[in-house]
mmCIF file of C-alpha atoms in Angstrom:
data_model
loop_
_atom_site.group_PDB
_atom_site.id
_atom_site.type_symbol
_atom_site.label_atom_id
_atom_site.label_comp_id
_atom_site.label_asym_id
_atom_site.label_seq_id
_atom_site.Cartn_x
_atom_site.Cartn_y
_atom_site.Cartn_z
ATOM 1 C CA MET A 1 149.041 121.168 -49.366
ATOM 2 C CA LEU A 2 151.827 119.426 -51.173
ATOM 3 C CA THR A 3 155.284 119.334 -49.515
ATOM 4 C CA ILE A 4 158.698 117.938 -50.257
ATOM 5 C CA THR A 5 161.382 117.186 -47.969
ATOM 6 C CA ARG A 6 165.200 116.761 -48.184
ATOM 7 C CA LYS A 7 167.260 115.394 -45.393
ATOM 8 C CA LEU A 8 170.887 116.235 -44.815
ATOM 9 C CA GLU A 9 173.509 115.447 -42.053
ATOM 10 C CA PHE A 10 176.318 117.313 -40.377
ATOM 11 C CA ASP A 11 178.613 116.911 -37.378
ATOM 12 C CA ALA A 12 178.917 119.803 -34.801
ATOM 13 C CA GLY A 13 180.152 120.457 -31.378
ATOM 14 C CA HIS A 14 178.307 122.549 -28.664
ATOM 15 C CA ARG A 15 177.823 122.702 -24.899
ATOM 16 C CA ILE A 16 174.821 123.867 -22.655
ATOM 17 C CA PRO A 17 176.702 126.064 -20.236
ATOM 18 C CA ASP A 18 174.196 125.964 -17.225
ATOM 19 C CA HIS A 19 172.859 122.439 -17.821
ATOM 20 C CA LYS A 20 172.684 120.057 -14.908
ATOM 21 C CA SER A 21 173.908 117.199 -16.550
ATOM 22 C CA GLN A 22 176.795 116.081 -19.056
ATOM 23 C CA CYS A 23 175.648 118.556 -21.538
ATOM 24 C CA ARG A 24 177.360 121.354 -19.871
ATOM 25 C CA ASN A 25 180.665 119.670 -21.002
ATOM 26 C CA LEU A 26 182.129 120.259 -24.595
ATOM 27 C CA HIS A 27 180.625 117.532 -26.912
ATOM 28 C CA GLY A 28 179.318 116.783 -30.237
ATOM 29 C CA HIS A 29 176.400 115.261 -32.322
ATOM 30 C CA ARG A 30 175.673 113.881 -35.668
ATOM 31 C CA TYR A 31 172.846 116.228 -36.480
ATOM 32 C CA THR A 32 170.164 115.310 -38.962
ATOM 33 C CA LEU A 33 168.491 118.207 -40.791
ATOM 34 C CA GLU A 34 165.087 117.923 -42.575
ATOM 35 C CA ILE A 35 163.979 120.572 -44.774
ATOM 36 C CA THR A 36 160.294 120.646 -45.888
ATOM 37 C CA LEU A 37 159.230 122.986 -48.645
ATOM 38 C CA THR A 38 155.970 123.916 -50.169
ATOM 39 C CA GLY A 39 154.929 125.976 -53.145
ATOM 40 C CA ASN A 40 153.198 125.412 -56.407
ATOM 41 C CA ILE A 41 154.615 122.925 -58.902
ATOM 42 C CA ILE A 42 156.556 124.521 -61.771
ATOM 43 C CA ASP A 43 154.843 124.079 -64.955
ATOM 44 C CA VAL A 44 157.169 125.148 -67.686
ATOM 45 C CA GLU A 45 157.679 122.801 -70.729
ATOM 46 C CA GLY A 46 161.359 122.175 -71.398
ATOM 47 C CA ASN A 47 162.486 123.274 -67.826
ATOM 48 C CA SER A 48 164.581 121.055 -65.920
ATOM 49 C CA ASP A 49 162.374 121.560 -62.965
ATOM 50 C CA ASN A 50 159.178 121.084 -64.709
ATOM 51 C CA GLY A 51 156.808 119.004 -62.502
ATOM 52 C CA MET A 52 158.629 119.848 -59.269
ATOM 53 C CA ILE A 53 158.211 122.141 -56.313
ATOM 54 C CA MET A 54 162.022 122.385 -56.335
ATOM 55 C CA ASP A 55 164.783 119.983 -57.528
ATOM 56 C CA PHE A 56 166.071 118.060 -54.573
ATOM 57 C CA SER A 57 169.615 118.800 -55.865
ATOM 58 C CA ASP A 58 168.998 122.431 -55.551
ATOM 59 C CA ILE A 59 167.455 122.123 -52.228
ATOM 60 C CA LYS A 60 170.676 120.431 -51.063
ATOM 61 C CA ALA A 61 173.010 122.929 -52.703
ATOM 62 C CA LEU A 62 171.157 125.951 -50.901
ATOM 63 C CA ALA A 63 171.148 124.241 -47.665
ATOM 64 C CA LYS A 64 174.790 123.482 -47.851
ATOM 65 C CA GLU A 65 175.652 126.968 -48.917
ATOM 66 C CA HIS A 66 173.766 128.802 -46.305
ATOM 67 C CA LEU A 67 173.798 126.431 -43.173
ATOM 68 C CA VAL A 68 175.264 122.844 -43.464
ATOM 69 C CA ASP A 69 178.862 123.735 -44.709
ATOM 70 C CA VAL A 70 178.929 126.662 -42.183
ATOM 71 C CA TRP A 71 177.940 124.542 -39.332
ATOM 72 C CA ASP A 72 179.501 121.223 -40.276
ATOM 73 C CA HIS A 73 182.415 120.222 -38.303
ATOM 74 C CA ALA A 74 182.283 123.623 -36.441
ATOM 75 C CA PHE A 75 181.822 124.318 -32.711
ATOM 76 C CA ILE A 76 178.674 126.215 -32.093
ATOM 77 C CA VAL A 77 179.017 128.551 -29.172
ATOM 78 C CA TYR A 78 176.751 130.888 -27.180
ATOM 79 C CA GLU A 79 177.941 134.472 -27.591
ATOM 80 C CA LYS A 80 177.890 134.946 -23.807
ATOM 81 C CA ASP A 81 179.902 131.618 -23.127
ATOM 82 C CA ALA A 82 183.042 133.528 -22.529
ATOM 83 C CA ALA A 83 185.041 130.613 -21.031
ATOM 84 C CA VAL A 84 184.603 128.636 -24.414
ATOM 85 C CA ARG A 85 184.784 131.442 -26.798
ATOM 86 C CA ASP A 86 188.176 132.370 -25.187
ATOM 87 C CA PHE A 87 189.521 128.791 -25.274
ATOM 88 C CA LEU A 88 188.393 128.243 -28.939
ATOM 89 C CA ALA A 89 190.191 131.635 -29.872
ATOM 90 C CA THR A 90 193.402 129.891 -28.773
ATOM 91 C CA LEU A 91 193.086 127.271 -31.390
ATOM 92 C CA PRO A 92 194.708 128.215 -34.701
ATOM 93 C CA ASN A 93 192.145 128.287 -37.690
ATOM 94 C CA HIS A 94 189.416 126.730 -35.510
ATOM 95 C CA LYS A 95 185.820 126.574 -37.085
ATOM 96 C CA THR A 96 183.705 128.396 -34.445
ATOM 97 C CA VAL A 97 180.080 129.554 -35.082
ATOM 98 C CA VAL A 98 178.987 132.109 -32.545
ATOM 99 C CA ILE A 99 175.156 132.490 -31.943
ATOM 100 C CA ASP A 100 173.180 134.813 -30.027
ATOM 101 C CA ARG A 101 171.540 132.082 -27.978
ATOM 102 C CA ILE A 102 172.355 128.952 -26.028
ATOM 103 C CA PRO A 103 172.865 126.104 -28.704
ATOM 104 C CA THR A 104 170.120 123.697 -27.553
ATOM 105 C CA VAL A 105 168.560 121.730 -30.361
ATOM 106 C CA GLU A 106 165.487 123.972 -29.848
ATOM 107 C CA ASN A 107 167.459 127.144 -30.435
ATOM 108 C CA LEU A 108 169.573 125.747 -33.207
ATOM 109 C CA ALA A 109 166.384 124.767 -35.166
ATOM 110 C CA HIS A 110 165.199 128.400 -34.623
ATOM 111 C CA VAL A 111 168.315 129.875 -36.055
ATOM 112 C CA ALA A 112 168.523 127.301 -38.912
ATOM 113 C CA PHE A 113 164.935 128.048 -39.768
ATOM 114 C CA ALA A 114 165.598 131.904 -40.028
ATOM 115 C CA ILE A 115 168.696 131.371 -42.309
ATOM 116 C CA LEU A 116 167.114 128.687 -44.528
ATOM 117 C CA LYS A 117 163.635 130.576 -44.798
ATOM 118 C CA ALA A 118 165.423 133.588 -46.443
ATOM 119 C CA ALA A 119 167.290 131.176 -48.723
ATOM 120 C CA TYR A 120 164.401 129.472 -50.199
ATOM 121 C CA LYS A 121 161.727 132.297 -50.305
ATOM 122 C CA ASP A 122 159.899 132.353 -53.471
ATOM 123 C CA ARG A 123 162.935 131.477 -55.598
ATOM 124 C CA TYR A 124 160.684 130.738 -58.571
ATOM 125 C CA GLY A 125 157.813 133.137 -58.261
ATOM 126 C CA THR A 126 155.799 129.830 -57.206
ATOM 127 C CA GLY A 127 155.019 130.803 -53.754
ATOM 128 C CA LEU A 128 158.135 128.507 -52.797
ATOM 129 C CA HIS A 129 158.803 128.689 -49.040
ATOM 130 C CA LEU A 130 160.072 126.812 -45.971
ATOM 131 C CA HIS A 131 157.229 125.014 -44.307
ATOM 132 C CA LYS A 132 158.958 122.956 -41.648
ATOM 133 C CA LEU A 133 162.478 122.072 -40.350
ATOM 134 C CA VAL A 134 163.131 119.229 -38.127
ATOM 135 C CA LEU A 135 166.694 119.150 -36.365
ATOM 136 C CA HIS A 136 167.663 115.872 -34.836
ATOM 137 C CA GLU A 137 170.217 115.930 -32.206
ATOM 138 C CA THR A 138 170.306 112.317 -31.714
ATOM 139 C CA PRO A 139 168.145 109.596 -33.294
ATOM 140 C CA ASN A 140 165.771 109.955 -30.285
ATOM 141 C CA CYS A 141 165.793 113.601 -29.749
ATOM 142 C CA TRP A 142 164.778 116.515 -31.971
ATOM 143 C CA ALA A 143 163.129 119.902 -32.523
ATOM 144 C CA GLU A 144 160.712 120.899 -35.184
ATOM 145 C CA ILE A 145 159.764 124.385 -36.266
ATOM 146 C CA THR A 146 156.973 125.212 -38.648
ATOM 147 C CA ASP A 147 156.087 128.291 -40.718
ATOM 148 C CA GLY A 148 153.141 130.162 -39.066
ATOM 149 C CA VAL A 149 151.946 131.108 -42.565
#
């Protein structure tokens, strides 16, 4: 299987409300996102993408549109974390992203995978799809999710 991977970074805040350590406090990370795609190589003479699974600039553009620009410099909050949601609502024009689960790196990877899987799915009729997503919360801690196909 041939794959290609594009790495992007973004900054976001979160908290793990019930965590036993410092992670229960409001804090942020410099996240690193690795997007791995697979599919057939495009074989169309004269096409800008000829010889590629997908142009790396297109991978970046789609990731930014659907995820990175949405989450970058936002506070990602669990929908049931009322204390933080209420606080953030008092800040005018605050960039808040509400998700349906606690924003651990595992859950964020799961949400990101679902968003990007739809964004890349078979864009060229070549079987293109998101194969794996790696989300680094710190240089030493990350979650990986792989397509079950």
